[in-house]
GROMACS .gro file of C-alpha atoms in nm:
model
  396
    1MET     CA    1  -1.518  -1.873   0.943
    2SER     CA    2  -1.440  -2.094   1.237
    3ALA     CA    3  -1.671  -2.160   1.529
    4THR     CA    4  -1.479  -1.900   1.729
    5GLY     CA    5  -1.562  -1.631   1.477
    6ARG     CA    6  -1.199  -1.605   1.362
    7PHE     CA    7  -1.109  -1.599   0.996
    8THR     CA    8  -0.866  -1.848   0.850
    9ALA     CA    9  -0.547  -1.778   0.657
   10PRO     CA   10  -0.572  -1.561   0.345
   11VAL     CA   11  -0.613  -1.712   0.004
   12ARG     CA   12  -0.501  -1.515  -0.299
   13PRO     CA   13  -0.804  -1.465  -0.523
   14ALA     CA   14  -0.833  -1.717  -0.802
   15GLY     CA   15  -0.758  -1.596  -1.150
   16PRO     CA   16  -1.045  -1.491  -1.375
   17ALA     CA   17  -1.030  -1.829  -1.552
   18ALA     CA   18  -1.182  -1.976  -1.236
   19ILE     CA   19  -1.480  -1.743  -1.265
   20GLN     CA   20  -1.773  -1.816  -1.489
   21GLN     CA   21  -1.696  -1.630  -1.809
   22GLY     CA   22  -1.943  -1.384  -1.952
   23ASP     CA   23  -1.955  -1.170  -2.265
   24ARG     CA   24  -1.649  -0.968  -2.353
   25LYS     CA   25  -1.754  -0.607  -2.308
   26SER     CA   26  -1.563  -0.287  -2.255
   27ALA     CA   27  -1.835  -0.030  -2.203
   28VAL     CA   28  -1.980   0.059  -1.865
   29PRO     CA   29  -2.361   0.027  -1.867
   30PRO     CA   30  -2.555   0.346  -1.938
   31ALA     CA   31  -2.649   0.550  -1.636
   32GLY     CA   32  -2.990   0.534  -1.484
   33PRO     CA   33  -3.161   0.808  -1.282
   34ARG     CA   34  -2.929   0.962  -1.021
   35THR     CA   35  -3.026   1.164  -0.719
   36ALA     CA   36  -2.796   1.375  -0.504
   37GLY     CA   37  -2.712   1.219  -0.174
   38SER     CA   38  -2.776   0.866  -0.294
   39ILE     CA   39  -2.536   0.577  -0.340
   40GLU     CA   40  -2.560   0.401  -0.674
   41CYS     CA   41  -2.360   0.104  -0.803
   42ARG     CA   42  -2.383  -0.076  -1.134
   43ARG     CA   43  -2.156  -0.369  -1.206
   44THR     CA   44  -2.093  -0.558  -1.527
   45ARG     CA   45  -1.916  -0.889  -1.473
   46HIS     CA   46  -1.722  -1.001  -1.775
   47ILE     CA   47  -1.388  -1.136  -1.882
   48GLY     CA   48  -1.183  -0.964  -2.152
   49TRP     CA   49  -0.903  -1.174  -2.291
   50GLY     CA   50  -0.558  -1.027  -2.346
   51ASN     CA   51  -0.275  -1.180  -2.545
   52ASN     CA   52  -0.088  -1.500  -2.463
   53VAL     CA   53   0.230  -1.317  -2.354
   54THR     CA   54   0.188  -1.228  -1.989
   55ALA     CA   55   0.348  -1.074  -1.685
   56HIS     CA   56   0.271  -1.302  -1.391
   57ASP     CA   57   0.362  -1.122  -1.068
   58VAL     CA   58   0.471  -0.793  -0.911
   59GLU     CA   59   0.848  -0.820  -0.863
   60TYR     CA   60   0.880  -0.499  -0.659
   61ILE     CA   61   0.736  -0.150  -0.631
   62GLU     CA   62   0.959   0.158  -0.634
   63ILE     CA   63   0.851   0.462  -0.433
   64LEU     CA   64   1.021   0.801  -0.464
   65THR     CA   65   1.025   1.006  -0.145
   66SER     CA   66   1.160   1.340  -0.028
   67ASP     CA   67   1.291   1.189   0.299
   68LEU     CA   68   1.448   0.847   0.262
   69GLU     CA   69   1.523   0.784   0.629
   70ALA     CA   70   1.180   0.895   0.754
   71THR     CA   71   0.996   0.689   0.494
   72CYS     CA   72   1.210   0.381   0.565
   73ALA     CA   73   1.143   0.429   0.937
   74TYR     CA   74   0.769   0.439   0.867
   75PHE     CA   75   0.780   0.108   0.683
   76THR     CA   76   1.021  -0.068   0.921
   77SER     CA   77   0.926   0.060   1.266
   78ALA     CA   78   0.552   0.102   1.208
   79PHE     CA   79   0.470  -0.156   0.941
   80GLY     CA   80   0.732  -0.418   1.025
   81PHE     CA   81   0.921  -0.432   0.695
   82ARG     CA   82   1.279  -0.561   0.702
   83ALA     CA   83   1.550  -0.368   0.518
   84ARG     CA   84   1.740  -0.614   0.302
   85ALA     CA   85   1.988  -0.388   0.120
   86ARG     CA   86   2.091  -0.030   0.049
   87GLY     CA   87   2.210   0.076  -0.295
   88THR     CA   88   2.254   0.352  -0.551
   89ALA     CA   89   2.134   0.408  -0.907
   90ALA     CA   90   2.182   0.716  -1.128
   91GLY     CA   91   2.147   0.996  -0.874
   92LEU     CA   92   1.933   0.798  -0.631
   93GLU     CA   93   1.991   0.621  -0.302
   94GLY     CA   94   1.752   0.338  -0.230
   95VAL     CA   95   1.660   0.080   0.031
   96LEU     CA   96   1.503  -0.257  -0.051
   97LEU     CA   97   1.232  -0.344   0.204
   98GLU     CA   98   1.064  -0.682   0.234
   99GLN     CA   99   0.777  -0.836   0.427
  100GLY     CA  100   0.603  -1.157   0.328
  101ALA     CA  101   0.586  -1.148  -0.051
  102VAL     CA  102   0.582  -0.765  -0.058
  103ARG     CA  103   0.899  -0.594  -0.185
  104LEU     CA  104   0.940  -0.215  -0.190
  105VAL     CA  105   1.232  -0.006  -0.312
  106VAL     CA  106   1.219   0.332  -0.136
  107ALA     CA  107   1.442   0.588  -0.309
  108ALA     CA  108   1.546   0.954  -0.281
  109GLY     CA  109   1.814   1.180  -0.424
  110PRO     CA  110   1.885   1.457  -0.675
  111ALA     CA  111   1.744   1.255  -0.965
  112ALA     CA  112   1.406   1.249  -0.789
  113ALA     CA  113   1.376   1.626  -0.739
  114GLY     CA  114   1.183   1.702  -1.057
  115HIS     CA  115   0.936   1.420  -1.007
  116LEU     CA  116   0.877   1.506  -0.641
  117ALA     CA  117   0.814   1.873  -0.725
  118ALA     CA  118   0.559   1.780  -0.990
  119HIS     CA  119   0.393   1.479  -0.831
  120GLY     CA  120   0.493   1.440  -0.466
  121ASP     CA  121   0.597   1.117  -0.295
  122GLY     CA  122   0.461   0.811  -0.468
  123VAL     CA  123   0.500   0.505  -0.685
  124VAL     CA  124   0.712   0.539  -1.000
  125ASP     CA  125   0.777   0.175  -1.095
  126ILE     CA  126   0.569  -0.141  -1.065
  127ALA     CA  127   0.813  -0.408  -1.179
  128PHE     CA  128   0.663  -0.717  -1.342
  129ALA     CA  129   0.804  -1.069  -1.324
  130CYS     CA  130   0.786  -1.228  -1.670
  131THR     CA  131   0.888  -1.560  -1.817
  132ASP     CA  132   0.989  -1.378  -2.137
  133PRO     CA  133   1.053  -1.005  -2.074
  134VAL     CA  134   1.155  -0.937  -2.435
  135ALA     CA  135   0.825  -1.075  -2.566
  136VAL     CA  136   0.629  -0.874  -2.308
  137ARG     CA  137   0.823  -0.560  -2.406
  138ASP     CA  138   0.746  -0.618  -2.772
  139GLU     CA  139   0.375  -0.674  -2.704
  140ALA     CA  140   0.357  -0.362  -2.484
  141VAL     CA  141   0.517  -0.149  -2.756
  142ALA     CA  142   0.285  -0.298  -3.018
  143ALA     CA  143  -0.009  -0.206  -2.792
  144GLY     CA  144   0.099   0.160  -2.783
  145GLY     CA  145   0.352   0.163  -2.498
  146ARG     CA  146   0.700   0.310  -2.509
  147ALA     CA  147   1.027   0.124  -2.454
  148LEU     CA  148   1.215   0.336  -2.199
  149THR     CA  149   1.548   0.151  -2.215
  150GLY     CA  150   1.769  -0.014  -2.471
  151PRO     CA  151   1.744  -0.372  -2.593
  152ALA     CA  152   1.949  -0.533  -2.312
  153PRO     CA  153   1.719  -0.802  -2.162
  154GLU     CA  154   1.829  -0.734  -1.803
  155THR     CA  155   1.719  -0.368  -1.817
  156LEU     CA  156   1.390  -0.373  -2.006
  157VAL     CA  157   1.151  -0.095  -1.900
  158VAL     CA  158   0.823   0.010  -2.063
  159SER     CA  159   0.573   0.286  -1.997
  160GLY     CA  160   0.268   0.225  -1.782
  161PHE     CA  161   0.003   0.481  -1.681
  162GLY     CA  162   0.073   0.843  -1.590
  163THR     CA  163   0.439   0.863  -1.485
  164VAL     CA  164   0.447   0.501  -1.366
  165ARG     CA  165   0.673   0.262  -1.556
  166HIS     CA  166   0.718  -0.115  -1.556
  167THR     CA  167   1.058  -0.279  -1.526
  168LEU     CA  168   1.035  -0.627  -1.679
  169VAL     CA  169   1.225  -0.890  -1.480
  170ARG     CA  170   1.296  -1.241  -1.604
  171ARG     CA  171   1.164  -1.484  -1.341
  172GLU     CA  172   0.971  -1.807  -1.373
  173PRO     CA  173   0.654  -1.845  -1.162
  174GLY     CA  174   0.745  -1.977  -0.819
  175ALA     CA  175   1.115  -1.894  -0.850
  176PRO     CA  176   1.267  -1.675  -0.574
  177ALA     CA  177   1.284  -1.301  -0.633
  178VAL     CA  178   1.621  -1.141  -0.705
  179LEU     CA  179   1.771  -0.800  -0.625
  180PRO     CA  180   1.653  -0.530  -0.870
  181ALA     CA  181   1.913  -0.526  -1.148
  182ARG     CA  182   1.956  -0.154  -1.215
  183TRP     CA  183   2.073  -0.085  -0.858
  184ASP     CA  184   2.420  -0.127  -0.713
  185TRP     CA  185   2.331  -0.303  -0.388
  186SER     CA  186   2.657  -0.246  -0.204
  187GLY     CA  187   2.531  -0.178   0.147
  188VAL     CA  188   2.320  -0.325   0.423
  189GLY     CA  189   1.993  -0.141   0.467
  190PRO     CA  190   1.884   0.033   0.788
  191SER     CA  191   1.677  -0.174   1.026
  192ALA     CA  192   1.444  -0.096   1.312
  193PRO     CA  193   1.591  -0.097   1.665
  194ALA     CA  194   1.630  -0.445   1.811
  195GLY     CA  195   1.301  -0.583   1.936
  196SER     CA  196   1.094  -0.298   1.794
  197ALA     CA  197   0.971  -0.447   1.468
  198PRO     CA  198   0.640  -0.638   1.486
  199ALA     CA  199   0.615  -0.992   1.361
  200PRO     CA  200   0.545  -0.990   0.986
  201ALA     CA  201   0.173  -0.946   0.923
  202LEU     CA  202   0.166  -0.854   0.553
  203ALA     CA  203   0.144  -1.167   0.341
  204ALA     CA  204   0.133  -1.027  -0.012
  205LEU     CA  205   0.035  -0.737  -0.233
  206ASP     CA  206  -0.338  -0.783  -0.292
  207HIS     CA  207  -0.395  -0.508  -0.547
  208VAL     CA  208  -0.288  -0.165  -0.669
  209ALA     CA  209  -0.547   0.114  -0.696
  210VAL     CA  210  -0.486   0.348  -0.990
  211CYS     CA  211  -0.654   0.686  -1.045
  212LEU     CA  212  -0.666   0.824  -1.399
  213GLU     CA  213  -0.776   1.142  -1.571
  214ALA     CA  214  -1.133   1.135  -1.700
  215GLY     CA  215  -1.169   0.982  -2.044
  216THR     CA  216  -0.856   0.766  -2.029
  217LEU     CA  217  -0.985   0.461  -1.841
  218HIS     CA  218  -1.072   0.236  -2.135
  219ASP     CA  219  -0.756   0.315  -2.331
  220VAL     CA  220  -0.540   0.227  -2.030
  221VAL     CA  221  -0.732  -0.094  -1.967
  222ARG     CA  222  -0.697  -0.196  -2.331
  223TYR     CA  223  -0.320  -0.135  -2.307
  224TYR     CA  224  -0.289  -0.381  -2.018
  225LEU     CA  225  -0.505  -0.640  -2.193
  226ASP     CA  226  -0.315  -0.620  -2.521
  227GLY     CA  227   0.031  -0.533  -2.393
  228PHE     CA  228   0.065  -0.752  -2.084
  229GLY     CA  229  -0.189  -1.029  -2.132
  230PHE     CA  230  -0.412  -0.911  -1.847
  231GLU     CA  231  -0.779  -1.006  -1.828
  232GLN     CA  232  -1.063  -0.769  -1.753
  233PHE     CA  233  -1.241  -0.890  -1.442
  234TYR     CA  234  -1.537  -0.653  -1.429
  235SER     CA  235  -1.641  -0.289  -1.447
  236GLU     CA  236  -1.839  -0.082  -1.204
  237TYR     CA  237  -1.994   0.263  -1.178
  238VAL     CA  238  -2.025   0.405  -0.825
  239ALA     CA  239  -2.203   0.727  -0.729
  240VAL     CA  240  -2.172   0.852  -0.372
  241GLY     CA  241  -2.358   1.172  -0.295
  242GLU     CA  242  -2.278   1.420  -0.571
  243GLN     CA  243  -1.954   1.251  -0.679
  244ALA     CA  244  -1.911   0.944  -0.895
  245MET     CA  245  -1.647   0.726  -1.057
  246ASP     CA  246  -1.605   0.448  -1.311
  247SER     CA  247  -1.375   0.157  -1.232
  248ILE     CA  248  -1.244  -0.152  -1.408
  249VAL     CA  249  -1.048  -0.435  -1.246
  250VAL     CA  250  -0.776  -0.601  -1.456
  251ARG     CA  251  -0.566  -0.899  -1.353
  252SER     CA  252  -0.287  -1.116  -1.484
  253PRO     CA  253  -0.407  -1.472  -1.558
  254SER     CA  254  -0.199  -1.587  -1.260
  255ALA     CA  255  -0.386  -1.338  -1.035
  256GLY     CA  256  -0.043  -1.225  -0.916
  257ILE     CA  257  -0.106  -0.872  -1.047
  258THR     CA  258  -0.436  -0.691  -0.990
  259PHE     CA  259  -0.507  -0.328  -1.077
  260THR     CA  260  -0.826  -0.147  -0.979
  261VAL     CA  261  -0.835   0.135  -1.234
  262ILE     CA  262  -1.056   0.435  -1.158
  263GLU     CA  263  -1.154   0.759  -1.331
  264PRO     CA  264  -1.390   1.035  -1.209
  265ASP     CA  265  -1.724   1.110  -1.369
  266VAL     CA  266  -1.675   1.474  -1.473
  267SER     CA  267  -2.049   1.523  -1.518
  268ARG     CA  268  -2.073   1.514  -1.137
  269LYS     CA  269  -1.915   1.738  -0.875
  270PRO     CA  270  -1.539   1.699  -0.811
  271GLY     CA  271  -1.449   1.453  -0.535
  272GLN     CA  272  -1.160   1.253  -0.398
  273ILE     CA  273  -1.040   1.122  -0.734
  274ASP     CA  274  -1.025   1.473  -0.876
  275GLU     CA  275  -0.836   1.593  -0.569
  276PHE     CA  276  -0.584   1.310  -0.601
  277LEU     CA  277  -0.524   1.398  -0.966
  278VAL     CA  278  -0.453   1.759  -0.869
  279ARG     CA  279  -0.219   1.667  -0.581
  280ASN     CA  280  -0.044   1.403  -0.791
  281GLY     CA  281  -0.014   1.616  -1.102
  282GLY     CA  282  -0.204   1.360  -1.308
  283GLY     CA  283  -0.279   0.990  -1.296
  284GLY     CA  284  -0.094   0.756  -1.064
  285VAL     CA  285  -0.113   0.501  -0.783
  286GLN     CA  286  -0.359   0.607  -0.514
  287HIS     CA  287  -0.299   0.318  -0.276
  288LEU     CA  288  -0.136  -0.020  -0.227
  289ALA     CA  289  -0.345  -0.295  -0.064
  290PHE     CA  290  -0.162  -0.549   0.154
  291LEU     CA  291  -0.311  -0.893   0.223
  292VAL     CA  292  -0.310  -0.998   0.590
  293GLU     CA  293  -0.408  -1.316   0.774
  294GLU     CA  294  -0.584  -1.153   1.070
  295ILE     CA  295  -0.671  -0.789   1.024
  296VAL     CA  296  -0.785  -0.707   1.379
  297PRO     CA  297  -0.455  -0.791   1.555
  298ALA     CA  298  -0.264  -0.638   1.263
  299VAL     CA  299  -0.449  -0.308   1.301
  300LEU     CA  300  -0.395  -0.303   1.677
  301GLU     CA  301  -0.023  -0.374   1.634
  302PHE     CA  302   0.037  -0.124   1.355
  303GLU     CA  303  -0.170   0.147   1.521
  304ALA     CA  304   0.030   0.110   1.842
  305ARG     CA  305   0.344   0.165   1.636
  306GLY     CA  306   0.226   0.483   1.469
  307VAL     CA  307   0.024   0.387   1.162
  308GLU     CA  308  -0.280   0.616   1.138
  309PHE     CA  309  -0.598   0.454   1.010
  310LEU     CA  310  -0.920   0.618   0.896
  311ARG     CA  311  -1.209   0.618   1.142
  312THR     CA  312  -1.545   0.458   1.071
  313PRO     CA  313  -1.875   0.605   1.202
  314ALA     CA  314  -2.021   0.399   1.486
  315THR     CA  315  -2.351   0.377   1.300
  316TYR     CA  316  -2.181   0.167   1.031
  317TYR     CA  317  -2.166  -0.128   1.272
  318ASP     CA  318  -2.526  -0.096   1.392
  319ALA     CA  319  -2.652  -0.249   1.067
  320LEU     CA  320  -2.359  -0.481   1.000
  321ALA     CA  321  -2.507  -0.790   1.168
  322GLU     CA  322  -2.817  -0.759   0.954
  323ARG     CA  323  -2.616  -0.700   0.637
  324ILE     CA  324  -2.365  -0.983   0.700
  325PRO     CA  325  -2.511  -1.212   0.972
  326SER     CA  326  -2.208  -1.444   0.977
  327LEU     CA  327  -1.995  -1.160   1.116
  328GLU     CA  328  -2.208  -1.107   1.427
  329ALA     CA  329  -1.953  -1.277   1.656
  330VAL     CA  330  -1.671  -1.040   1.554
  331ILE     CA  331  -1.856  -0.709   1.516
  332ALA     CA  332  -1.729  -0.580   1.851
  333ASP     CA  333  -1.370  -0.633   1.735
  334LEU     CA  334  -1.441  -0.470   1.401
  335ARG     CA  335  -1.600  -0.172   1.573
  336LYS     CA  336  -1.302  -0.135   1.808
  337THR     CA  337  -1.058  -0.128   1.518
  338ASN     CA  338  -1.275   0.060   1.261
  339VAL     CA  339  -1.249  -0.233   1.019
  340LEU     CA  340  -1.494  -0.239   0.728
  341ALA     CA  341  -1.661  -0.554   0.596
  342ASP     CA  342  -1.788  -0.664   0.257
  343ARG     CA  343  -1.908  -0.985   0.094
  344ASP     CA  344  -1.955  -1.125  -0.251
  345GLU     CA  345  -2.084  -1.454  -0.387
  346TRP     CA  346  -1.763  -1.630  -0.282
  347GLY     CA  347  -1.722  -1.509   0.076
  348HIS     CA  348  -1.621  -1.215   0.293
  349LEU     CA  349  -1.346  -0.961   0.313
  350LEU     CA  350  -1.239  -0.716   0.582
  351GLN     CA  351  -1.049  -0.396   0.506
  352LEU     CA  352  -0.914  -0.075   0.653
  353PHE     CA  353  -0.735   0.222   0.497
  354THR     CA  354  -0.451   0.428   0.638
  355ARG     CA  355  -0.405   0.800   0.629
  356SER     CA  356  -0.132   0.900   0.389
  357PRO     CA  357   0.203   0.951   0.567
  358PHE     CA  358   0.319   1.189   0.293
  359GLU     CA  359   0.290   1.568   0.291
  360ARG     CA  360   0.086   1.593  -0.029
  361ARG     CA  361  -0.129   1.290   0.063
  362THR     CA  362  -0.050   1.130  -0.272
  363LEU     CA  363  -0.027   0.767  -0.155
  364PHE     CA  364  -0.187   0.564   0.121
  365PHE     CA  365  -0.226   0.197   0.209
  366GLU     CA  366  -0.494  -0.064   0.275
  367LEU     CA  367  -0.502  -0.378   0.486
  368ILE     CA  368  -0.731  -0.647   0.348
  369GLN     CA  369  -0.823  -0.989   0.484
  370ARG     CA  370  -1.002  -1.227   0.252
  371GLN     CA  371  -1.222  -1.518   0.353
  372GLY     CA  372  -1.318  -1.660   0.017
  373ALA     CA  373  -1.402  -1.324  -0.141
  374GLN     CA  374  -1.243  -1.299  -0.485
  375GLY     CA  375  -1.368  -0.973  -0.627
  376PHE     CA  376  -1.417  -0.609  -0.538
  377GLY     CA  377  -1.789  -0.584  -0.468
  378SER     CA  378  -1.989  -0.264  -0.481
  379ALA     CA  379  -1.981  -0.222  -0.104
  380ASN     CA  380  -1.601  -0.262  -0.113
  381ILE     CA  381  -1.547   0.019  -0.361
  382ARG     CA  382  -1.814   0.226  -0.189
  383ALA     CA  383  -1.630   0.178   0.141
  384LEU     CA  384  -1.307   0.309  -0.008
  385TYR     CA  385  -1.481   0.612  -0.153
  386GLU     CA  386  -1.660   0.692   0.170
  387ALA     CA  387  -1.349   0.629   0.383
  388VAL     CA  388  -1.150   0.882   0.183
  389GLU     CA  389  -1.440   1.128   0.192
  390ARG     CA  390  -1.424   1.109   0.573
  391ALA     CA  391  -1.050   1.183   0.558
  392ARG     CA  392  -1.116   1.482   0.332
  393ALA     CA  393  -1.368   1.618   0.579
  394VAL     CA  394  -1.115   1.590   0.864
  395THR     CA  395  -0.829   1.758   0.675
  396ALA     CA  396  -1.034   2.022   0.493
   0.00000   0.00000   0.00000
């Protein structure tokens, strides 16, 4: 942090190879005594090694929606994305949106009707950039995945978690991204009215939060280790009140892809994860986290343009200076914008979650600013859980 209390530009977290390696473990530690109304976190830091064939970055994320124009307007007018192209693909119309290193394909059409009825608006494809897509496809199938397309290298698709798939795109690390191959990009996409779009504030996709049905967490994690060469960063058990969840963070060795994978503890009362699974019709992407340089001005800008963020109790900030003394100079700004703070052994992070813009509340978004912080500390995951619990209380 600078002398003015401002944070410097974001740094993508280093890959797990930069972290001190511990024992390779896959089990979450056994539970200790739990009391209702308490907050409990147990974390096991470890690195699990996947194979040597890896996906290295998120190429794009495809979102199916019931209202293409309204969803595109949300991303362009409110969030400042730029529409690069409009295209069609097998009963779908789609728009490619870009901001910083974030690329979204928003799609709607007759081919989406069945999915939308069963699962609501949400992510259906997290495309991976790979040096060798054929090798990644073969490893994923060997690890228990399904090949969803034929053998043509330009159209390789494999199963992921829930109804989410992974299109495998041939691209070397550092090479520019290309237009998604399965689409006919024949048109220019819609754009926000002149002068209305904010300056780009989203630098990159920080992570993807995935909610799974109870009992499937470790099998899914093992699939990404063995099938895509990911590494297991650490596992954590979080209990908040009478609800609880297990989570494991997996990353590509490049740190270009990070999944926070979560399942509910069914021995406790149902909570937000269970509700998401019902609304989503099973496991899926709960939220996308966008990395920003300066979260406070980004929140003010996006909020003025219609993005709804979750509110934070005023009492949260009363103890923040004691919990993280180095943030004392910016607490007033954090309080004004409802931004949450966390720290780990490497530094700080600031974060805030949006309300879902979709009818079934199946997908929402996070802004995150990192100042050295590399992981997802217990307070970070706790903050997400509590933020969504506040949203549940408002909408109940």
